[in-house]
Coordinates of C-alpha atoms in Angstrom, one line a residue:
Chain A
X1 CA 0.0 0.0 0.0
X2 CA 1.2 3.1 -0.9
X3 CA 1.6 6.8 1.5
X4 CA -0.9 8.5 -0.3
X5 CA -3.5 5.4 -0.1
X6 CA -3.3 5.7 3.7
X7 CA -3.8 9.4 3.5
X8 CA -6.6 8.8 1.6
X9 CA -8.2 6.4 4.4
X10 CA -8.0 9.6 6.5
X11 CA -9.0 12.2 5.2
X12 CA -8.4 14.7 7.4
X13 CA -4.7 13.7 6.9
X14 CA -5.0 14.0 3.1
X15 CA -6.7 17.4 3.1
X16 CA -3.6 18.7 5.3
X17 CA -1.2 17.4 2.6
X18 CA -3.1 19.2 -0.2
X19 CA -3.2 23.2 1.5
X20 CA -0.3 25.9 1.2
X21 CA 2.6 25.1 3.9
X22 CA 1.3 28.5 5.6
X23 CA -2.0 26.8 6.1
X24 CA -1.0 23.8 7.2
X25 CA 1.0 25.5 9.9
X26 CA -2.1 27.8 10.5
X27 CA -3.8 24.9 11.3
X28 CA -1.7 23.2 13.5
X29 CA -1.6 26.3 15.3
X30 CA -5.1 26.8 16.1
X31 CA -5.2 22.7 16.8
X32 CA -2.2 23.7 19.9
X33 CA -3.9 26.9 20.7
X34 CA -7.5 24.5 21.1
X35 CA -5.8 22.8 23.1
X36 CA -4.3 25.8 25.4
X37 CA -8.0 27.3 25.7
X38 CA -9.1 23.7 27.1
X39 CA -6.2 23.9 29.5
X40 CA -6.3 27.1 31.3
X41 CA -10.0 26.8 30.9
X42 CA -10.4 23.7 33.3
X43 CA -7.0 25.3 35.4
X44 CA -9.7 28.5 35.9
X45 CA -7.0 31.1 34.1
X46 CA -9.3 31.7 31.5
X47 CA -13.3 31.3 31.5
X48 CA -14.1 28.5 31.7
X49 CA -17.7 28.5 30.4
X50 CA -16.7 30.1 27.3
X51 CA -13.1 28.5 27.0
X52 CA -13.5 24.9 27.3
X53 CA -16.1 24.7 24.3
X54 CA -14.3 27.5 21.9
X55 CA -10.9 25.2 22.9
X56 CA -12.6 21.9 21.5
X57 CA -14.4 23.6 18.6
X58 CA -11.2 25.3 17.4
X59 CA -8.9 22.4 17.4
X60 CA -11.5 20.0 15.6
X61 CA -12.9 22.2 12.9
X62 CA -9.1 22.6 11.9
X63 CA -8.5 18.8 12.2
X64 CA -12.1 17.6 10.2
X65 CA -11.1 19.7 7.3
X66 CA -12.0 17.5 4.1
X67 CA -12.7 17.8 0.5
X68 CA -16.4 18.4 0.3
X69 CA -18.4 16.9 -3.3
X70 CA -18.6 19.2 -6.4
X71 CA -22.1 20.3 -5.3
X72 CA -20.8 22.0 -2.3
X73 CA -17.6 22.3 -3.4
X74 CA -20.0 25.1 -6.5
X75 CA -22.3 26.4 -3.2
X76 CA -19.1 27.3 -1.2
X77 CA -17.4 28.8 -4.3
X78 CA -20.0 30.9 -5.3
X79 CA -20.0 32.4 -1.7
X80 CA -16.4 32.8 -0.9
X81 CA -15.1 33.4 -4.2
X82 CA -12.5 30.5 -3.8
X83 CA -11.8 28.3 -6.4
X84 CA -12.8 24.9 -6.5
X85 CA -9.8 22.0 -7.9
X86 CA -9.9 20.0 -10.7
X87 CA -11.9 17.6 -9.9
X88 CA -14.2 20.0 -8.6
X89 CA -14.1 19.7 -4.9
X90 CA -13.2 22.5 -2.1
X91 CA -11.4 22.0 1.2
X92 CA -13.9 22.8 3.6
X93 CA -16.2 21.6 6.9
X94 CA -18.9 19.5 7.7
X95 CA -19.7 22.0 10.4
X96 CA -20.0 25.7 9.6
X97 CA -19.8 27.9 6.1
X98 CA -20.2 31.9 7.6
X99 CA -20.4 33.6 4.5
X100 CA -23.0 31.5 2.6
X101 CA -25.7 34.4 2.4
X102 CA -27.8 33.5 -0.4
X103 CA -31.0 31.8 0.1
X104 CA -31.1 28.9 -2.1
X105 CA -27.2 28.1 -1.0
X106 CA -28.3 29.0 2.4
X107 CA -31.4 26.4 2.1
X108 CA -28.8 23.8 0.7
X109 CA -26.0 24.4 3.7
X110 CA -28.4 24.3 6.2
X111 CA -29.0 20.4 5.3
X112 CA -25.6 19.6 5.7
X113 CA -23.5 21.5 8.5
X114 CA -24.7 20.4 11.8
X115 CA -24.0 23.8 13.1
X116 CA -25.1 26.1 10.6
X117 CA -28.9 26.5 12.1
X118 CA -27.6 27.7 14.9
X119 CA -25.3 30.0 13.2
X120 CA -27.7 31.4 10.7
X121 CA -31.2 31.8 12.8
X122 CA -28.9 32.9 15.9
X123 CA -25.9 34.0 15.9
X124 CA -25.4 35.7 12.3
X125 CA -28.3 38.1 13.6
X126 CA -27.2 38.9 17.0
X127 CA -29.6 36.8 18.6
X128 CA -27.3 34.9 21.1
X129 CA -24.9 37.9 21.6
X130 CA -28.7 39.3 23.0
X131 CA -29.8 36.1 24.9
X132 CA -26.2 36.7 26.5
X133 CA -26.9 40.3 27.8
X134 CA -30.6 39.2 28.7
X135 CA -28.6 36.8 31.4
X136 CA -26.4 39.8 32.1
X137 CA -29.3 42.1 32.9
X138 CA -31.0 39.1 35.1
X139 CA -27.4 39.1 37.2
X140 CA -26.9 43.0 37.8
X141 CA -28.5 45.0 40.5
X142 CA -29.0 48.4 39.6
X143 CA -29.2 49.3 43.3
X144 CA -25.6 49.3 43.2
X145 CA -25.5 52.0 40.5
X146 CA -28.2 53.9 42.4
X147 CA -26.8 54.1 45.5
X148 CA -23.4 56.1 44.0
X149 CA -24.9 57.4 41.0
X150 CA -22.2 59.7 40.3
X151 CA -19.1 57.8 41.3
X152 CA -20.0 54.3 39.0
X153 CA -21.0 57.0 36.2
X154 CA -17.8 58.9 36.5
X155 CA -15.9 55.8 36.9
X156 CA -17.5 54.0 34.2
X157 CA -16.8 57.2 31.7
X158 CA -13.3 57.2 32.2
X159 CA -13.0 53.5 31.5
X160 CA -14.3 53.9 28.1
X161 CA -10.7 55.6 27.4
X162 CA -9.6 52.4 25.6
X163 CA -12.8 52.3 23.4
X164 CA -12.7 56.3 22.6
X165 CA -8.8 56.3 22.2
X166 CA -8.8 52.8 20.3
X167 CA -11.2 54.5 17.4
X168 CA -8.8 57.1 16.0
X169 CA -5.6 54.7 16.1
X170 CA -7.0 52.2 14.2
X171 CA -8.4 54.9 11.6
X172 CA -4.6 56.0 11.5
X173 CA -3.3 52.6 11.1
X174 CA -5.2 52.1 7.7
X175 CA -8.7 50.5 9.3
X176 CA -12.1 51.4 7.7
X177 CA -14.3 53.3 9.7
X178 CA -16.6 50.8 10.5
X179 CA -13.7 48.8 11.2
X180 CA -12.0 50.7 13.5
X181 CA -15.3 50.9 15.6
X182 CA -15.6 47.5 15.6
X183 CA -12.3 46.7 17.1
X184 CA -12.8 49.9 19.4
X185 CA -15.3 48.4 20.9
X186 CA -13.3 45.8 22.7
X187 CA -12.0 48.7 25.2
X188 CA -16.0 48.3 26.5
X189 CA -14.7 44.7 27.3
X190 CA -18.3 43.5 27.0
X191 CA -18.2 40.1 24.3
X192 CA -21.7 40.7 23.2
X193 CA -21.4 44.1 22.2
X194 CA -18.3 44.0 20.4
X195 CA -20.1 40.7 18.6
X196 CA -23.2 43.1 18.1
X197 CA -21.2 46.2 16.6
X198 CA -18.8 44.4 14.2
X199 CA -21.8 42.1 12.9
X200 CA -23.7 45.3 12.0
X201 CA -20.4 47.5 10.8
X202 CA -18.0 45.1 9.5
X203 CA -19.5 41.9 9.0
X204 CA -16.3 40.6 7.1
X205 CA -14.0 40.7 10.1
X206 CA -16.6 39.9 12.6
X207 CA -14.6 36.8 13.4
X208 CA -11.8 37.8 13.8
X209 CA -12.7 40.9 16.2
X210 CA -15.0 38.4 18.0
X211 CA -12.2 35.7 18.5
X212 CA -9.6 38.8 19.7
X213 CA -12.2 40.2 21.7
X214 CA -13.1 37.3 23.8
X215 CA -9.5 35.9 23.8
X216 CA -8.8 39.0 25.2
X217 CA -11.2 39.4 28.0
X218 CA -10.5 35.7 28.9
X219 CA -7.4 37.4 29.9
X220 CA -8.6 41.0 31.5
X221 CA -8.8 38.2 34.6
X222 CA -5.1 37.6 34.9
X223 CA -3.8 40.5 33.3
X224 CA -5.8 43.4 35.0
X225 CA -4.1 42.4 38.8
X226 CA -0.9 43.0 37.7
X227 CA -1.9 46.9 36.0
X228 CA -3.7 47.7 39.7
X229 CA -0.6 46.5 41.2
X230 CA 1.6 48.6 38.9
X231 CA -0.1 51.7 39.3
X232 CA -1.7 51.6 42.3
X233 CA 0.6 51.2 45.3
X234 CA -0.4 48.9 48.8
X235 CA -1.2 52.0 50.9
X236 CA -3.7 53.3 48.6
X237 CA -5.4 49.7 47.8
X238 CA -5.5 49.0 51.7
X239 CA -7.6 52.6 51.5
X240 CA -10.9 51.2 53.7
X241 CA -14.0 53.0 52.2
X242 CA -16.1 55.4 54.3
X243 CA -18.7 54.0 56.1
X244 CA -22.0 55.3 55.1
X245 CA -25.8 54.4 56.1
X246 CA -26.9 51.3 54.1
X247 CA -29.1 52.6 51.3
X248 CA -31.8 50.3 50.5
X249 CA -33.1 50.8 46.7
X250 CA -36.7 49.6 46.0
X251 CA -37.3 47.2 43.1
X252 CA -39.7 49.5 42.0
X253 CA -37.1 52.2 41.7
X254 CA -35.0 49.9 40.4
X255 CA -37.5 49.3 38.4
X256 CA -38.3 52.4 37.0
X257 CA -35.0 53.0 36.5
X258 CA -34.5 50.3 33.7
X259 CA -37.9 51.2 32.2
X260 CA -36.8 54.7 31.7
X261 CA -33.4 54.4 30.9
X262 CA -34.2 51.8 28.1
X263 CA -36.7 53.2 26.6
X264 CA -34.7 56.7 26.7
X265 CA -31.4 54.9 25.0
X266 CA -33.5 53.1 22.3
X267 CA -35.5 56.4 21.5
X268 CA -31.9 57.8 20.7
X269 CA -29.7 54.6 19.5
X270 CA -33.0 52.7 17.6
X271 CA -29.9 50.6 16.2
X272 CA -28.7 49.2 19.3
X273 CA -31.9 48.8 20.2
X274 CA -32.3 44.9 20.6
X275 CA -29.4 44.7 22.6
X276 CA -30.4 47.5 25.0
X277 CA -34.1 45.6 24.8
X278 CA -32.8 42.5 26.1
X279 CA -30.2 44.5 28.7
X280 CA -33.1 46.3 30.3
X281 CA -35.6 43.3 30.1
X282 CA -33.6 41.5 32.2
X283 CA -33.2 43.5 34.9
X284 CA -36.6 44.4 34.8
X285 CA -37.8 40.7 35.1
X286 CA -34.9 40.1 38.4
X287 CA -36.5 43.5 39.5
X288 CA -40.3 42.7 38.9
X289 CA -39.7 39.6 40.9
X290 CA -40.8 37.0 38.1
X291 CA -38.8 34.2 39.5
X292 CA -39.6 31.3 36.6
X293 CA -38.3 34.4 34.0
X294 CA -35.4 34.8 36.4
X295 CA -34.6 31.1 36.5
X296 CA -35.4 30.3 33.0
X297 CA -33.1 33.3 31.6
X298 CA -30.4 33.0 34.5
X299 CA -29.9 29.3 34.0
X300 CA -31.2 27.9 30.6
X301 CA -31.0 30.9 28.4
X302 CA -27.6 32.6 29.6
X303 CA -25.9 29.0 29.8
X304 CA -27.2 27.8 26.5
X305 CA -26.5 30.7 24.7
X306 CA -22.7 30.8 26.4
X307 CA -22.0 26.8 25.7
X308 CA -23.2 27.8 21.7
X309 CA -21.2 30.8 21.5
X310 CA -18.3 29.3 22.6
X311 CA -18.8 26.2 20.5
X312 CA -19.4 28.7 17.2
X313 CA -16.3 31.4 18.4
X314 CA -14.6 28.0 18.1
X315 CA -15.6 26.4 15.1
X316 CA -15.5 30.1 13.2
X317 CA -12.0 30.0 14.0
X318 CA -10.8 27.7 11.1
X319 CA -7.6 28.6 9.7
X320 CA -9.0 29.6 6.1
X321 CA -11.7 31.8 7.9
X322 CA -9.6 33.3 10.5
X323 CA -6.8 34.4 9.2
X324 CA -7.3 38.0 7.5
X325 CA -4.1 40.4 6.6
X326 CA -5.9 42.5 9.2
X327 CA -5.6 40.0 12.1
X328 CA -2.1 41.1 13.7
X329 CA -3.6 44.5 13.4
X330 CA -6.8 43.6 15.0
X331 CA -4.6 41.6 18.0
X332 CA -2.6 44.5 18.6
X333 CA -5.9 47.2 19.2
X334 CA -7.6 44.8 20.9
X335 CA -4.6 44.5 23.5
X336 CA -3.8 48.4 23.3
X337 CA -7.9 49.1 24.0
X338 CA -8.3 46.8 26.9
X339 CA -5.1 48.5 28.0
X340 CA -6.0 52.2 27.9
X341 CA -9.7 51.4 29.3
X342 CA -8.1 49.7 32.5
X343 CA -5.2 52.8 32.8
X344 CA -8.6 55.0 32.2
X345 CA -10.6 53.0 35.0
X346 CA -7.4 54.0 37.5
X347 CA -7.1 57.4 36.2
X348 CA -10.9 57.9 37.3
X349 CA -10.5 55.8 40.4
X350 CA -7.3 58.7 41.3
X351 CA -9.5 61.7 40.6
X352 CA -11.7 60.7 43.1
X353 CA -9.1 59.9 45.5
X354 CA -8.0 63.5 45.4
X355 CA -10.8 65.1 45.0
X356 CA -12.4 63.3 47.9
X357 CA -9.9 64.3 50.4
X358 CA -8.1 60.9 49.8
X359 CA -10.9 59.1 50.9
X360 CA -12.2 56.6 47.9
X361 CA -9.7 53.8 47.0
X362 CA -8.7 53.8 43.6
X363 CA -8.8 50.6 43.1
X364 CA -12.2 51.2 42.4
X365 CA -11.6 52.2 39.1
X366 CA -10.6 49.2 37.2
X367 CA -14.4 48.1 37.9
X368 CA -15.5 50.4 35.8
X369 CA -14.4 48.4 32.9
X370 CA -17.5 46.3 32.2
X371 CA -16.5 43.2 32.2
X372 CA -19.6 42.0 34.5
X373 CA -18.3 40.8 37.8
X374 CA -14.9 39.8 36.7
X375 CA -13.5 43.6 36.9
X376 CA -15.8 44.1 40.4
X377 CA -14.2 40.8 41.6
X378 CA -10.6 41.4 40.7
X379 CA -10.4 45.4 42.0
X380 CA -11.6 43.6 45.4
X381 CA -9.5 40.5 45.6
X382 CA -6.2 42.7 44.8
X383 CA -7.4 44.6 48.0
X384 CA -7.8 41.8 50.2
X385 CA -4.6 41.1 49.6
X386 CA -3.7 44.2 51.2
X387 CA -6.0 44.2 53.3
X388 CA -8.4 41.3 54.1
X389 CA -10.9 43.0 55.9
X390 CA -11.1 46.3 53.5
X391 CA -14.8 45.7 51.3
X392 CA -15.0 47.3 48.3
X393 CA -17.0 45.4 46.4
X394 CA -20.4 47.1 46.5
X395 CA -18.5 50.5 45.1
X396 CA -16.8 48.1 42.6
X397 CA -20.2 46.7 41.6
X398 CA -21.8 50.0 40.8
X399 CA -19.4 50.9 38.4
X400 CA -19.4 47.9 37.2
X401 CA -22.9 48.0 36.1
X402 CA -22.4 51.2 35.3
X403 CA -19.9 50.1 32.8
X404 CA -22.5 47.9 30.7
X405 CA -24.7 50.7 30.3
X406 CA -22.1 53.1 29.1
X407 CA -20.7 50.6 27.1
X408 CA -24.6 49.7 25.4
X409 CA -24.3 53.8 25.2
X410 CA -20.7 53.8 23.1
X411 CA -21.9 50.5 21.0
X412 CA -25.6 53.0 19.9
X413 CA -23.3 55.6 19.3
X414 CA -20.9 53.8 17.4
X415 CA -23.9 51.7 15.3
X416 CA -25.6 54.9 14.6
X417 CA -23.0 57.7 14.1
X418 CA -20.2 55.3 12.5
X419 CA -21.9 54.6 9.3
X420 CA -22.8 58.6 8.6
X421 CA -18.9 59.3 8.4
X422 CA -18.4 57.4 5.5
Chain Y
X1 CA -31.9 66.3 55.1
X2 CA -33.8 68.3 53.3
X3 CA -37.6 67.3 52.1
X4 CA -38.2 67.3 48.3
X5 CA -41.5 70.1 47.4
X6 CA -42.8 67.3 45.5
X7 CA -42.9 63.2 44.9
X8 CA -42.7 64.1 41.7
X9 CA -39.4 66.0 41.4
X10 CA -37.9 62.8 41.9
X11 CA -39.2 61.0 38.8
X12 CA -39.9 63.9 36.4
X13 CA -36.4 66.0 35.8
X14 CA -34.1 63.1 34.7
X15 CA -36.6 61.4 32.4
X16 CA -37.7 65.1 30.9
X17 CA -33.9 66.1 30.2
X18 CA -33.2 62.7 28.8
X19 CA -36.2 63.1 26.7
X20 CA -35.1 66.9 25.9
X21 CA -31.7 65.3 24.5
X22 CA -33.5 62.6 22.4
X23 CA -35.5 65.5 20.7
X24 CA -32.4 67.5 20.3
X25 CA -30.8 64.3 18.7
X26 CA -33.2 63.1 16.4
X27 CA -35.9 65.7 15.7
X28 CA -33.9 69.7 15.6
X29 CA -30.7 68.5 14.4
X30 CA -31.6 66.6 11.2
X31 CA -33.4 70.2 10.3
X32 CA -30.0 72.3 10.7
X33 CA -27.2 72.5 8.9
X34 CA -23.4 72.8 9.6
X35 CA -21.8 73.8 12.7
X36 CA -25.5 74.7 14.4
X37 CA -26.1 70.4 13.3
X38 CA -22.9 69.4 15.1
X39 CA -23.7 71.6 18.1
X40 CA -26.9 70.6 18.5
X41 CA -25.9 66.9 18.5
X42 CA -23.0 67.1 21.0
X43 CA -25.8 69.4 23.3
X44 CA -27.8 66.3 22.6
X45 CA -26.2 63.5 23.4
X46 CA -24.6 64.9 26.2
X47 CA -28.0 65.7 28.0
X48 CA -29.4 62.0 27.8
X49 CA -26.9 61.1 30.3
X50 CA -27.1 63.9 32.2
X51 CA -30.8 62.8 32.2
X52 CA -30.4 59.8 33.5
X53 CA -27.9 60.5 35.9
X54 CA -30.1 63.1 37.6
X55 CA -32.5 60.1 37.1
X56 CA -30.6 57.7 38.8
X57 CA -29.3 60.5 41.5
X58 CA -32.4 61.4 42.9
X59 CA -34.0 58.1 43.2
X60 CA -30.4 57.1 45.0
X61 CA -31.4 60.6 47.6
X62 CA -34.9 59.4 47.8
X63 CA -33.4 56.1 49.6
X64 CA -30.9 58.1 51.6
X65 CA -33.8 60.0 52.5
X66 CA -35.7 56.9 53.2
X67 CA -32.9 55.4 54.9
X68 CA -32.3 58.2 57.6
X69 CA -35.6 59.0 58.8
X70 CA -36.1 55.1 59.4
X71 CA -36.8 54.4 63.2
X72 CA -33.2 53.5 64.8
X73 CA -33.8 49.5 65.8
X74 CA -34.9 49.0 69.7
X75 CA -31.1 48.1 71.3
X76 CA -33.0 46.2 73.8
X77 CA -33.7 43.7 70.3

């Protein structure tokens, strides 16, 4: 029996041997990287909710690559624009085609990718990035926000520096408008959004920004520590907040508070308005006490939609769909606006420091990056280990929560404003 | 701490500026032109924050309020 004859028993094998040597390096990459995701997901470095199935999907939709039949092979060409071999066949997946959009290939892929009706009817539309923020509005307690109005606002403004400051570098690096916004985004650290605004302004990278983006905020966990401890020295994290009278906030305030302030941001951002929709209707159901809603969206909704955008983050991320000229680009702004949001969180947390006669810690301010709790719950574990009886978490949480709604307000402004400077 | 004049001073003002900026946004700017357009807009979208902020301030002073005129607990409980 000859080499080729047992590379033709596995395919998988035989489809390696027939790409570019940058692809088939491209591939084995993302198989090793798989693998890293599934590691320092079930070691608890990264996510592991979101981790542990992106990790698996990424490292077998680059293995199961195979030659799909001349049928496809004609579907898949007339989408992507790539051209089909000699004998008429494509290298391609039995899992996912993204950029099939016409409606009789659409009817035809949706018969044979096991993953594509998920991807078409919810994930292409924004659908699961808005199941997502549905479970994030069930989690957050606005009474945090309420009782400090100003200081989570304030705190929550200044870490938006990384999304603000993100938007004009890219433009100067040779990004598209839309683009640039897209990738800007990530500063909000919030995966659904940045999913939302780069499937509505630059659907052709939406992949990639998705896959930097959550890659990235996978790491805000283990990276942000060492930024509060590099720019915020132990005296000032050990800071003990002042004690104030324990401010109880209604649900009906609470309440009346998401009704207003969603109906007000979807009045002005009508194109964010689904994700603001499913933002506010969550925390009006926690607030309106409608327990089988709460369940139901907190456990089967949040949960499912996480495992299946994990599982398609994953399985997007095969090598001939991922990798873009744009990518390295797209890594470095994703980095440098995750950066400058968390330098602008401190910046805000030390204004308030001074300003209040030295009496807020600034720790404070890394929580105003919204990445909901993870920020909150590292600003307070770097000071317990200051200082283990110092609480800050209640201060952390409001600008947390804070920190989704200004980010929902940056991704209406973006949406809406973005497309009107072209 | 001081008593508000009205229950509804607490809900009215945020929503009504928010509201003021949405109008601003989407109903006078569209109808001007040039720098009064771009003024307009940045006057606009700055006050639906400010909106809710004052929203979210005054029902966060109607709790405080709440809060300290609440009987002290009995120590002898």
């Amino acid at each position: 029996m000859h080499l080729s004859d047992v590379a033709n028993i596995f395919q998988g094998l035989s489809s390696f041997g027939h790409s570019t040597w940058l692809m088939i390096f491209a591939r084995i990459g993302l198989i090793i990287l798989g693998g890293v995701l599934v590691y320092y997901g079930r070691k608890g470095v990264l996510e592991p909710l979101l981790m542990i199935p992106m990790g698996l999907g990424m490292a077998m939709v680059n293995a199961g690559v195979l030659f799909l039949d001349p049928t496809t092979a004609a579907v898949i060409s007339r989408s992507t624009g790539e051209a089909v071999m000699a004998d008429g066949t494509i290298q391609g997946t039995l899992m996912l085609a993204p950029f099939v959009e016409r409606t009789d290939d659409l009817m035809y892929i949706l018969q044979i990718d096991f993953l594509q009706p998920i991807y078409t009817f919810a994930f292409s539309n924004g659908l699961i990035a808005c199941f997502v923020f549905m479970g994030i509005g069930v989690l957050l307690d606005v009474g945090f926000l309420l009782a400090r109005p100003f200081q989570s606002m304030f705190l929550a403004m200044c870490a938006e520096l990384g999304t603000v400051a993100t938007f004009p570098i890219a433009v100067a690096l040779g990004l598209t408008y839309n683009e640039a916004a897209s990738i800007a985004m990530v500063g909000g650290a919030d995966g659904p959004m940045v999913l939302f605004t780069s499937l509505k302004l630059a659907k052709h990278l939406f992949v990639p920004i998705t896959v930097v983006a959550y890659l990235y905020l996978g790491l805000t966990y283990g990276g942000y520590p060492y930024l509060i401890r590099f720019l915020i020295p132990a005296k000032l994290r050990a800071i003990r907040p002042v004690a104030r009278p324990v401010v109880k906030i209604t649900s009906g305030e609470k309440l009346a508070f998401a009704f207003v302030a969603g109906t007000v941001l979807c009045l002005l951002f009508p194109s964010a308005a689904p994700l603001l929709l499913s933002l506010f209707v969550g925390v009006a159901v926690r607030e309106a006490g409608l327990h089988y809603f709460t369940a139901m969206i907190e456990n089967t909704l949040l949960y499912g939609a996480t495992f299946f955008l994990g599982l398609l983050l994953g399985v997007l991320c095969e090598a001939s769909t991922i990798f873009n000229p744009k990518v390295l680009v797209l890594l470095v702004l994703g980095i440098i606006a995750l950066l400058l949001s968390g330098v602008g969180g401190i910046i805000g947390g030390y204004i308030l420091y001074f300003f209040s006669g030295r009496k807020v810690n600034p720790v404070i301010g890394i929580a105003g990056v919204s990445c909901v709790p993870s920020t909150a719950k590292v600003a307070q574990k770097e000071v317990t280990k200051v200082a283990p009886d110092v609480v800050i978490l209640p201060e952390a949480l409001g600008a947390n929560i804070s920190g989704v709604i200004t980010s929902a307000i940056l991704t209406g402004i973006f949406v809406s404003l973005v497309p009107l400077m072209q | 701490m001081k008593a508000w004049p009205h229950p509804l001073m607490t809900w009215l003002p945020g929503p009504a500026l928010a509201l003021a900026g949405v109008a601003v946004v989407r109903w006078l700017a569209p109808v001007c032109t040039g720098r009064t357009q771009a003024v307009l807009l940045i006057v606009g979208y700055l006050l639906v924050p400010l909106g809710l902020f004052l929203f979210a301030s005054r029902l966060g002073r109607r709790a405080a309020q709440r809060a300290a005129s609440a009987p002290a607990p009995d120590p002898r409980t």
